[in-house]
Amino acid sequence: MFGYYFKLGLRSLRRNPALTALMVLTLAIGVAASVSTLTILHMMSGDPIPSKSERLFVPQFDNGGLDGYTPGAEPDDMQMSYQDAANLLRGGQGERRTAMYGVQLPIEPPRKDMSAFKSNGIAPTRDFFAMFDVPFLHGQAWSEQDEERGADVVVLGRAMSEKLFGDANPIGQRLTLMGNPYTVVGVTDTWKPLTRYYKLVGGGHPGQGEEFFIPFSSAIRHETGHSGSMSCSSNRESGYANLLASECTWIQFWFETRSSADRAELQTYIDNYASEQRKLGRMQRNAPNALYNVMEWMEKLKVVGNDSKLSAWLAFAFLVLCLVNTIGLLLAKFSVRATEVGIRRALGASRGDIFRQFLIETGVIGLAGGLLGLALSFGALALIGMQSARMAAAARMDWQMLALTFVMSIAAAVIAGLLPTWRACKVTPAIQLKSQ
């Protein structure tokens, strides 16, 4: 019986192929636009490290001066000073802790056929790799001894390694950074928190997969400046000495606790630390000290900006508009088939038989529109992923979003087709035939 009604529905749709194609295309465009946009937004705003996001915290102190300060105002800098970072590293609070900052350094490749170039990287402490579950393709992070003596070692991102050394294992190879020879000790594999949220872990620019990591102590020893902006007191001379001054905020700091329940203990620790620094005269403002986990920090940094959220709403509105247009076309198509309903009922067809026929017919329209929309969505995401490595990491199909829009397209088609059918079935066949 299903096969009979399915063939009957297809025959009915072929009566007006232009109208059928228009309905299917309208649904497909709405599904494709909403799925691709909402998928990217969902991926960009998702938890980059779900296994640890509730245990990783960024502290924030207010190191600003009293000039122009309004009590209760939010701190105007989201990083901290070198002196505070060094103190917190020595404090040993939490299971792990890391200080880091973004750098941009000239790289002289070991290959003769490649010219020197600049690249963005991060200068973290050793715990950084374990804290953020950084996967390694070759080698490992530098040792504690390397960190203590500020050794000139480097961990390369996968794309950077392939750019410099091809597919070969570069462990033990050397390259020149800032005019100093650095030994490669590790190569990281593709890593979502970096490729998707470079600012989240201290990078000054969006990551493209061509990153490198040098020890925090090595960067300090070589007086390596910050790649991004920094806030420094104007009453000191410029230069590297100013970077190490307590008034200069340029470092990002992270704690990892054993569990999310340790947040209160960590908050008490940073409050006590800030209180001690105020007594020493270093922190002049009596502002509350903030503590952010990963998702809160992403919100603070506005990783997903208002423009992206507006785009998502516009995409959803476009889907609704396409569904409304499809519903209008279906209502018009099925409203004129009251005569067909009357004839079939007069010949002995039950209301259930008629509903099953029209249900299959409208379902085919919704299913065809959804499948075409799915194909267009994959095409759109593939084109977006070709633009950059960062977008490729985000442009992955979100099946929940797909299921939602797929169900909406089929539901809209079914409801729009069955509503006039239900009205026609309520009329007595004899009256319906007489009126037609």
Short mmCIF file of C-alpha atoms in Angstrom, two decimals:
data_model
loop_
_atom_site.label_atom_id
_atom_site.label_comp_id
_atom_site.label_asym_id
_atom_site.label_seq_id
_atom_site.Cartn_x
_atom_site.Cartn_y
_atom_site.Cartn_z
CA MET A 1 0.00 0.00 0.00
CA PHE A 2 2.86 2.40 0.79
CA GLY A 3 4.40 1.83 -2.64
CA TYR A 4 1.06 2.56 -4.29
CA TYR A 5 0.59 5.84 -2.46
CA PHE A 6 4.23 6.77 -3.06
CA LYS A 7 3.83 6.33 -6.82
CA LEU A 8 0.53 8.23 -6.67
CA GLY A 9 2.24 11.09 -4.84
CA LEU A 10 5.13 11.25 -7.32
CA ARG A 11 2.65 11.26 -10.22
CA SER A 12 0.83 14.18 -8.62
CA LEU A 13 4.07 16.12 -8.14
CA ARG A 14 5.01 15.59 -11.80
CA ARG A 15 1.81 17.29 -12.91
CA ASN A 16 3.39 20.66 -12.14
CA PRO A 17 7.18 20.17 -12.14
CA ALA A 18 7.97 23.89 -12.04
CA LEU A 19 5.97 24.42 -8.84
CA THR A 20 7.40 21.26 -7.26
CA ALA A 21 10.98 22.31 -8.12
CA LEU A 22 10.36 25.78 -6.70
CA MET A 23 9.11 24.35 -3.39
CA VAL A 24 12.01 21.92 -3.11
CA LEU A 25 14.58 24.61 -3.97
CA THR A 26 13.07 27.07 -1.48
CA LEU A 27 13.33 24.50 1.31
CA ALA A 28 16.86 23.54 0.27
CA ILE A 29 18.17 27.11 0.31
CA GLY A 30 16.66 27.74 3.73
CA VAL A 31 18.14 24.54 5.16
CA ALA A 32 21.58 25.15 3.65
CA ALA A 33 21.83 28.77 4.82
CA SER A 34 20.74 28.03 8.37
CA VAL A 35 22.70 24.77 8.82
CA SER A 36 26.01 26.17 7.54
CA THR A 37 25.77 29.41 9.53
CA LEU A 38 24.50 27.84 12.74
CA THR A 39 27.04 25.02 12.50
CA ILE A 40 29.97 27.44 12.35
CA LEU A 41 28.56 29.56 15.19
CA HIS A 42 27.95 26.49 17.32
CA MET A 43 31.46 25.19 16.70
CA MET A 44 33.06 28.57 17.40
CA SER A 45 31.12 29.03 20.64
CA GLY A 46 31.49 25.43 21.79
CA ASP A 47 33.70 24.20 24.59
CA PRO A 48 37.22 23.79 23.14
CA ILE A 49 38.40 21.51 25.95
CA PRO A 50 35.30 19.95 27.55
CA SER A 51 37.25 17.51 29.72
CA LYS A 52 38.91 20.36 31.60
CA SER A 53 37.00 23.56 30.97
CA GLU A 54 35.60 23.60 34.51
CA ARG A 55 39.07 23.11 36.03
CA LEU A 56 41.08 25.69 34.08
CA PHE A 57 40.99 29.24 35.44
CA VAL A 58 42.33 32.65 34.51
CA PRO A 59 42.86 35.09 37.42
CA GLN A 60 42.48 38.81 36.86
CA PHE A 61 43.92 41.53 39.05
CA ASP A 62 43.56 45.27 38.63
CA ASN A 63 47.09 46.67 38.41
CA GLY A 64 46.08 50.09 37.14
CA GLY A 65 46.90 53.38 38.84
CA LEU A 66 44.51 55.66 40.69
CA ASP A 67 44.46 58.34 37.99
CA GLY A 68 41.04 58.32 36.38
CA TYR A 69 39.94 55.31 38.42
CA THR A 70 36.28 55.00 39.36
CA PRO A 71 35.67 52.68 42.35
CA GLY A 72 33.76 49.59 41.25
CA ALA A 73 34.80 49.92 37.61
CA GLU A 74 35.84 46.82 35.67
CA PRO A 75 39.61 46.34 35.18
CA ASP A 76 40.73 47.77 31.85
CA ASP A 77 43.32 45.04 31.19
CA MET A 78 42.71 41.30 30.94
CA GLN A 79 46.34 40.22 31.46
CA MET A 80 48.78 40.56 34.33
CA SER A 81 52.25 41.83 35.09
CA TYR A 82 55.43 39.80 34.89
CA GLN A 83 56.01 40.21 38.62
CA ASP A 84 52.56 38.83 39.49
CA ALA A 85 53.02 35.93 37.05
CA ALA A 86 56.41 35.06 38.55
CA ASN A 87 54.96 35.21 42.08
CA LEU A 88 52.05 32.94 41.18
CA LEU A 89 54.35 30.43 39.48
CA ARG A 90 56.45 30.22 42.62
CA GLY A 91 53.33 30.00 44.81
CA GLY A 92 52.56 26.46 43.62
CA GLN A 93 48.78 26.84 43.91
CA GLY A 94 46.63 24.35 41.97
CA GLU A 95 47.61 21.11 40.32
CA ARG A 96 49.35 22.94 37.46
CA ARG A 97 49.94 26.55 36.46
CA THR A 98 51.38 28.34 33.46
CA ALA A 99 52.34 31.85 32.41
CA MET A 100 52.50 32.69 28.71
CA TYR A 101 52.51 35.48 26.21
CA GLY A 102 52.32 35.80 22.45
CA VAL A 103 55.48 36.46 20.45
CA GLN A 104 56.25 37.25 16.84
CA LEU A 105 59.76 36.27 15.83
CA PRO A 106 61.86 36.13 12.66
CA ILE A 107 62.64 32.54 11.66
CA GLU A 108 65.62 31.58 9.54
CA PRO A 109 64.84 28.15 8.02
CA PRO A 110 67.58 25.51 7.78
CA ARG A 111 66.67 25.08 4.12
CA LYS A 112 68.65 27.17 1.63
CA ASP A 113 65.69 27.48 -0.73
CA MET A 114 63.53 29.31 1.83
CA SER A 115 63.89 32.92 2.89
CA ALA A 116 63.57 34.15 6.47
CA PHE A 117 60.04 35.05 7.60
CA LYS A 118 58.14 36.13 10.70
CA SER A 119 55.67 33.92 12.51
CA ASN A 120 53.48 34.10 15.58
CA GLY A 121 54.10 31.83 18.52
CA ILE A 122 53.57 31.43 22.24
CA ALA A 123 56.10 31.52 25.06
CA PRO A 124 54.55 29.37 27.84
CA THR A 125 55.89 27.40 30.76
CA ARG A 126 56.15 23.61 30.51
CA ASP A 127 52.82 22.86 32.24
CA PHE A 128 51.00 24.54 29.36
CA PHE A 129 51.08 21.38 27.21
CA ALA A 130 49.66 19.10 29.90
CA MET A 131 47.07 21.64 31.01
CA PHE A 132 45.56 22.07 27.55
CA ASP A 133 45.99 18.44 26.45
CA VAL A 134 48.20 19.46 23.54
CA PRO A 135 48.70 16.37 21.32
CA PHE A 136 52.18 15.60 20.03
CA LEU A 137 53.00 14.19 16.62
CA HIS A 138 56.73 13.88 17.34
CA GLY A 139 58.78 14.29 20.50
CA GLN A 140 57.45 15.99 23.60
CA ALA A 141 57.51 19.19 25.62
CA TRP A 142 60.82 20.51 26.92
CA SER A 143 62.09 19.18 30.23
CA GLU A 144 62.05 20.83 33.64
CA GLN A 145 65.80 21.29 33.36
CA ASP A 146 65.35 23.11 30.03
CA GLU A 147 62.81 25.36 31.65
CA GLU A 148 64.94 26.14 34.68
CA ARG A 149 67.94 27.21 32.63
CA GLY A 150 65.94 28.93 29.89
CA ALA A 151 67.25 26.57 27.22
CA ASP A 152 66.90 27.47 23.55
CA VAL A 153 64.49 24.72 22.55
CA VAL A 154 61.34 24.95 20.47
CA VAL A 155 58.16 22.96 19.87
CA LEU A 156 56.72 23.41 16.38
CA GLY A 157 53.14 23.24 15.21
CA ARG A 158 52.48 20.56 12.62
CA ALA A 159 52.05 23.00 9.73
CA MET A 160 55.22 24.88 10.72
CA SER A 161 57.16 21.61 10.89
CA GLU A 162 55.96 20.57 7.44
CA LYS A 163 56.78 24.00 6.08
CA LEU A 164 60.35 23.88 7.38
CA PHE A 165 61.23 20.16 7.25
CA GLY A 166 58.61 18.51 5.04
CA ASP A 167 57.29 15.16 6.24
CA ALA A 168 60.52 14.25 8.03
CA ASN A 169 60.75 13.95 11.82
CA PRO A 170 62.55 17.21 12.83
CA ILE A 171 63.42 16.23 16.41
CA GLY A 172 67.00 17.30 17.09
CA GLN A 173 67.11 19.65 14.09
CA ARG A 174 67.99 23.30 14.52
CA LEU A 175 66.55 26.54 13.23
CA THR A 176 67.34 30.14 14.02
CA LEU A 177 64.93 32.33 15.97
CA MET A 178 65.84 35.96 16.67
CA GLY A 179 69.35 35.15 15.52
CA ASN A 180 69.74 32.36 18.10
CA PRO A 181 69.93 28.62 17.29
CA TYR A 182 66.99 26.67 18.74
CA THR A 183 66.75 22.88 18.89
CA VAL A 184 63.44 21.23 17.96
CA VAL A 185 62.23 18.95 20.78
CA GLY A 186 58.61 18.36 19.74
CA VAL A 187 55.95 18.77 17.06
CA THR A 188 52.32 19.26 18.05
CA ASP A 189 49.47 17.71 16.12
CA THR A 190 46.27 19.53 15.16
CA TRP A 191 44.97 21.18 18.30
CA LYS A 192 41.49 22.73 18.47
CA PRO A 193 41.94 25.26 21.30
CA LEU A 194 44.79 26.82 19.34
CA THR A 195 43.35 26.72 15.84
CA ARG A 196 39.92 27.87 16.98
CA TYR A 197 40.68 30.18 19.92
CA TYR A 198 44.20 31.50 19.58
CA LYS A 199 43.48 34.42 21.91
CA LEU A 200 42.26 31.95 24.54
CA VAL A 201 45.80 30.79 25.23
CA GLY A 202 47.73 34.01 24.87
CA GLY A 203 48.26 34.35 21.13
CA GLY A 204 48.04 37.85 19.71
CA HIS A 205 46.77 36.79 16.28
CA PRO A 206 44.48 34.08 14.88
CA GLY A 207 46.38 30.83 14.53
CA GLN A 208 46.82 29.32 11.08
CA GLY A 209 48.56 26.12 12.17
CA GLU A 210 52.05 27.58 11.63
CA GLU A 211 52.80 28.18 15.29
CA PHE A 212 55.75 27.51 17.51
CA PHE A 213 56.33 27.38 21.26
CA ILE A 214 59.45 28.48 23.11
CA PRO A 215 60.01 28.31 26.89
CA PHE A 216 58.79 31.31 28.86
CA SER A 217 62.18 31.47 30.58
CA SER A 218 63.99 31.46 27.23
CA ALA A 219 61.83 34.30 25.94
CA ILE A 220 62.58 36.30 29.09
CA ARG A 221 66.31 35.57 28.85
CA HIS A 222 66.42 36.79 25.25
CA GLU A 223 64.30 39.84 26.11
CA THR A 224 61.64 38.82 23.62
CA GLY A 225 58.89 41.41 23.34
CA HIS A 226 55.14 40.82 23.23
CA SER A 227 53.51 40.37 19.82
CA GLY A 228 50.35 42.23 20.79
CA SER A 229 49.44 45.33 22.73
CA MET A 230 50.44 45.91 26.33
CA SER A 231 49.57 48.42 29.00
CA CYS A 232 52.58 50.03 30.67
CA SER A 233 53.02 52.93 33.05
CA SER A 234 54.00 56.10 31.22
CA ASN A 235 56.38 57.27 33.92
CA ARG A 236 58.99 54.63 33.04
CA GLU A 237 61.39 54.47 30.16
CA SER A 238 60.42 52.26 27.27
CA GLY A 239 62.31 49.08 26.51
CA TYR A 240 62.58 45.57 27.89
CA ALA A 241 63.14 46.84 31.44
CA ASN A 242 59.67 48.32 31.26
CA LEU A 243 58.24 44.93 30.24
CA LEU A 244 59.46 43.42 33.49
CA ALA A 245 58.15 46.31 35.57
CA SER A 246 55.20 45.56 37.79
CA GLU A 247 53.12 48.26 36.09
CA CYS A 248 53.35 46.58 32.67
CA THR A 249 50.59 44.05 32.01
CA TRP A 250 51.36 41.69 29.17
CA ILE A 251 51.14 38.10 30.39
CA GLN A 252 48.27 35.63 30.55
CA PHE A 253 48.14 33.18 33.45
CA TRP A 254 46.22 29.93 33.89
CA PHE A 255 45.62 27.62 36.85
CA GLU A 256 44.48 24.00 36.66
CA THR A 257 42.73 22.60 39.75
CA ARG A 258 42.05 18.98 40.61
CA SER A 259 38.29 19.56 40.39
CA SER A 260 35.85 22.38 39.76
CA ALA A 261 35.03 22.33 43.47
CA ASP A 262 38.48 23.82 44.18
CA ARG A 263 37.44 27.11 42.61
CA ALA A 264 36.51 28.67 45.94
CA GLU A 265 39.90 27.76 47.41
CA LEU A 266 41.65 29.25 44.39
CA GLN A 267 39.57 32.43 44.66
CA THR A 268 40.60 32.77 48.32
CA TYR A 269 44.24 32.32 47.33
CA ILE A 270 44.24 35.09 44.72
CA ASP A 271 42.27 37.40 47.05
CA ASN A 272 44.88 36.88 49.77
CA TYR A 273 47.67 37.45 47.26
CA ALA A 274 46.12 40.70 46.04
CA SER A 275 45.65 41.85 49.64
CA GLU A 276 49.36 41.28 50.33
CA GLN A 277 50.35 43.21 47.21
CA ARG A 278 48.17 46.14 48.24
CA LYS A 279 49.92 46.24 51.60
CA LEU A 280 53.23 46.39 49.70
CA GLY A 281 51.90 49.29 47.66
CA ARG A 282 51.96 47.48 44.32
CA MET A 283 48.21 47.25 43.73
CA GLN A 284 46.60 50.61 44.37
CA ARG A 285 43.03 49.92 43.39
CA ASN A 286 40.76 48.10 45.82
CA ALA A 287 38.96 46.24 43.07
CA PRO A 288 37.54 42.70 43.33
CA ASN A 289 39.69 39.96 41.83
CA ALA A 290 38.04 37.91 39.09
CA LEU A 291 38.45 34.23 38.26
CA TYR A 292 37.23 32.84 34.93
CA ASN A 293 36.93 29.27 33.70
CA VAL A 294 37.35 28.48 29.99
CA MET A 295 33.81 29.24 28.85
CA GLU A 296 33.61 32.38 31.00
CA TRP A 297 36.94 33.54 29.60
CA MET A 298 35.70 33.00 26.04
CA GLU A 299 32.68 35.14 26.85
CA LYS A 300 34.93 37.77 28.39
CA LEU A 301 37.12 37.85 25.28
CA LYS A 302 34.04 37.84 23.05
CA VAL A 303 35.44 34.97 21.01
CA VAL A 304 32.04 34.77 19.34
CA GLY A 305 31.25 38.41 18.60
CA ASN A 306 27.87 40.05 18.33
CA ASP A 307 28.22 40.14 14.55
CA SER A 308 28.43 36.34 14.44
CA LYS A 309 25.39 36.00 16.69
CA LEU A 310 23.48 38.45 14.49
CA SER A 311 24.41 36.39 11.44
CA ALA A 312 23.00 33.30 13.14
CA TRP A 313 19.71 35.02 13.87
CA LEU A 314 19.53 36.27 10.29
CA ALA A 315 20.19 32.75 9.00
CA PHE A 316 17.43 31.35 11.20
CA ALA A 317 15.09 34.14 10.07
CA PHE A 318 15.93 33.28 6.47
CA LEU A 319 15.04 29.64 7.15
CA VAL A 320 11.69 30.70 8.61
CA LEU A 321 11.05 32.90 5.57
CA CYS A 322 11.79 29.99 3.23
CA LEU A 323 9.49 27.72 5.24
CA VAL A 324 6.69 30.31 5.11
CA ASN A 325 7.06 30.63 1.35
CA THR A 326 7.00 26.85 0.96
CA ILE A 327 3.93 26.59 3.18
CA GLY A 328 2.20 29.21 1.05
CA LEU A 329 2.97 27.32 -2.14
CA LEU A 330 1.81 24.03 -0.65
CA LEU A 331 -1.41 25.55 0.67
CA ALA A 332 -2.16 26.90 -2.78
CA LYS A 333 -1.33 23.57 -4.42
CA PHE A 334 -3.39 21.39 -2.11
CA SER A 335 -6.33 23.77 -1.69
CA VAL A 336 -7.30 23.34 -5.36
CA ARG A 337 -7.39 19.56 -4.96
CA ALA A 338 -10.65 19.51 -3.04
CA THR A 339 -12.37 18.02 -6.11
CA GLU A 340 -9.88 15.14 -6.15
CA VAL A 341 -10.58 14.51 -2.48
CA GLY A 342 -14.34 14.50 -3.09
CA ILE A 343 -14.08 12.08 -6.01
CA ARG A 344 -11.85 9.67 -4.10
CA ARG A 345 -14.14 9.72 -1.08
CA ALA A 346 -17.18 9.19 -3.31
CA LEU A 347 -15.45 6.14 -4.76
CA GLY A 348 -15.01 4.67 -1.29
CA ALA A 349 -11.63 5.97 -0.08
CA SER A 350 -11.53 6.63 3.63
CA ARG A 351 -10.14 9.77 5.24
CA GLY A 352 -7.17 7.72 6.43
CA ASP A 353 -6.40 6.62 2.85
CA ILE A 354 -6.48 10.21 1.63
CA PHE A 355 -4.32 11.42 4.51
CA ARG A 356 -1.76 8.72 3.87
CA GLN A 357 -1.55 9.66 0.18
CA PHE A 358 -1.10 13.36 0.89
CA LEU A 359 1.22 12.68 3.82
CA ILE A 360 3.58 10.74 1.54
CA GLU A 361 3.31 13.40 -1.16
CA THR A 362 4.18 16.29 1.16
CA GLY A 363 6.81 14.20 2.90
CA VAL A 364 8.56 13.65 -0.44
CA ILE A 365 8.71 17.41 -0.99
CA GLY A 366 10.10 18.05 2.49
CA LEU A 367 12.58 15.17 2.22
CA ALA A 368 13.79 16.28 -1.21
CA GLY A 369 14.24 19.84 0.02
CA GLY A 370 16.09 18.65 3.12
CA LEU A 371 18.45 16.36 1.16
CA LEU A 372 19.25 19.06 -1.38
CA GLY A 373 19.80 21.49 1.49
CA LEU A 374 22.17 18.96 3.09
CA ALA A 375 24.21 18.76 -0.11
CA LEU A 376 24.36 22.55 -0.36
CA SER A 377 25.37 22.77 3.32
CA PHE A 378 28.32 20.40 2.84
CA GLY A 379 29.34 22.39 -0.22
CA ALA A 380 29.18 25.70 1.67
CA LEU A 381 31.19 24.35 4.62
CA ALA A 382 33.79 22.89 2.25
CA LEU A 383 34.21 26.26 0.54
CA ILE A 384 34.54 28.00 3.91
CA GLY A 385 37.08 25.44 5.09
CA MET A 386 39.22 26.11 2.01
CA GLN A 387 39.69 29.73 3.04
CA SER A 388 41.96 29.05 6.05
CA ALA A 389 43.07 26.38 8.48
CA ARG A 390 41.29 28.21 11.29
CA MET A 391 37.95 28.13 9.48
CA ALA A 392 38.54 24.53 8.40
CA ALA A 393 38.76 23.57 12.07
CA ALA A 394 35.41 25.25 12.74
CA ALA A 395 33.62 24.22 9.53
CA ARG A 396 32.49 20.80 10.63
CA MET A 397 28.90 19.66 10.19
CA ASP A 398 26.88 19.93 13.38
CA TRP A 399 24.43 17.06 13.18
CA GLN A 400 22.11 18.45 15.85
CA MET A 401 21.64 21.63 13.82
CA LEU A 402 21.11 19.54 10.70
CA ALA A 403 18.49 17.34 12.38
CA LEU A 404 16.61 20.39 13.66
CA THR A 405 16.38 22.11 10.29
CA PHE A 406 15.66 18.81 8.52
CA VAL A 407 12.73 18.10 10.82
CA MET A 408 11.48 21.68 10.44
CA SER A 409 11.49 21.45 6.64
CA ILE A 410 9.61 18.13 6.58
CA ALA A 411 7.18 19.26 9.29
CA ALA A 412 6.40 22.50 7.43
CA ALA A 413 5.71 20.59 4.21
CA VAL A 414 3.52 18.00 5.93
CA ILE A 415 1.50 20.54 7.92
CA ALA A 416 0.98 22.78 4.88
CA GLY A 417 -0.19 19.84 2.77
CA LEU A 418 -2.43 18.17 5.33
CA LEU A 419 -4.22 21.29 6.54
CA PRO A 420 -6.25 21.86 3.32
CA THR A 421 -6.67 18.08 3.03
CA TRP A 422 -8.22 17.95 6.51
CA ARG A 423 -10.59 20.78 5.60
CA ALA A 424 -11.61 19.06 2.38
CA CYS A 425 -12.22 15.75 4.17
CA LYS A 426 -14.68 17.42 6.55
CA VAL A 427 -17.02 18.32 3.67
CA THR A 428 -19.58 15.72 2.58
CA PRO A 429 -18.47 14.21 -0.77
CA ALA A 430 -21.86 14.79 -2.43
CA ILE A 431 -21.84 18.50 -1.51
CA GLN A 432 -18.21 18.81 -2.59
CA LEU A 433 -18.89 17.23 -6.00
CA LYS A 434 -22.00 19.36 -6.53
CA SER A 435 -20.15 22.58 -5.71
CA GLN A 436 -17.34 21.71 -8.10
#
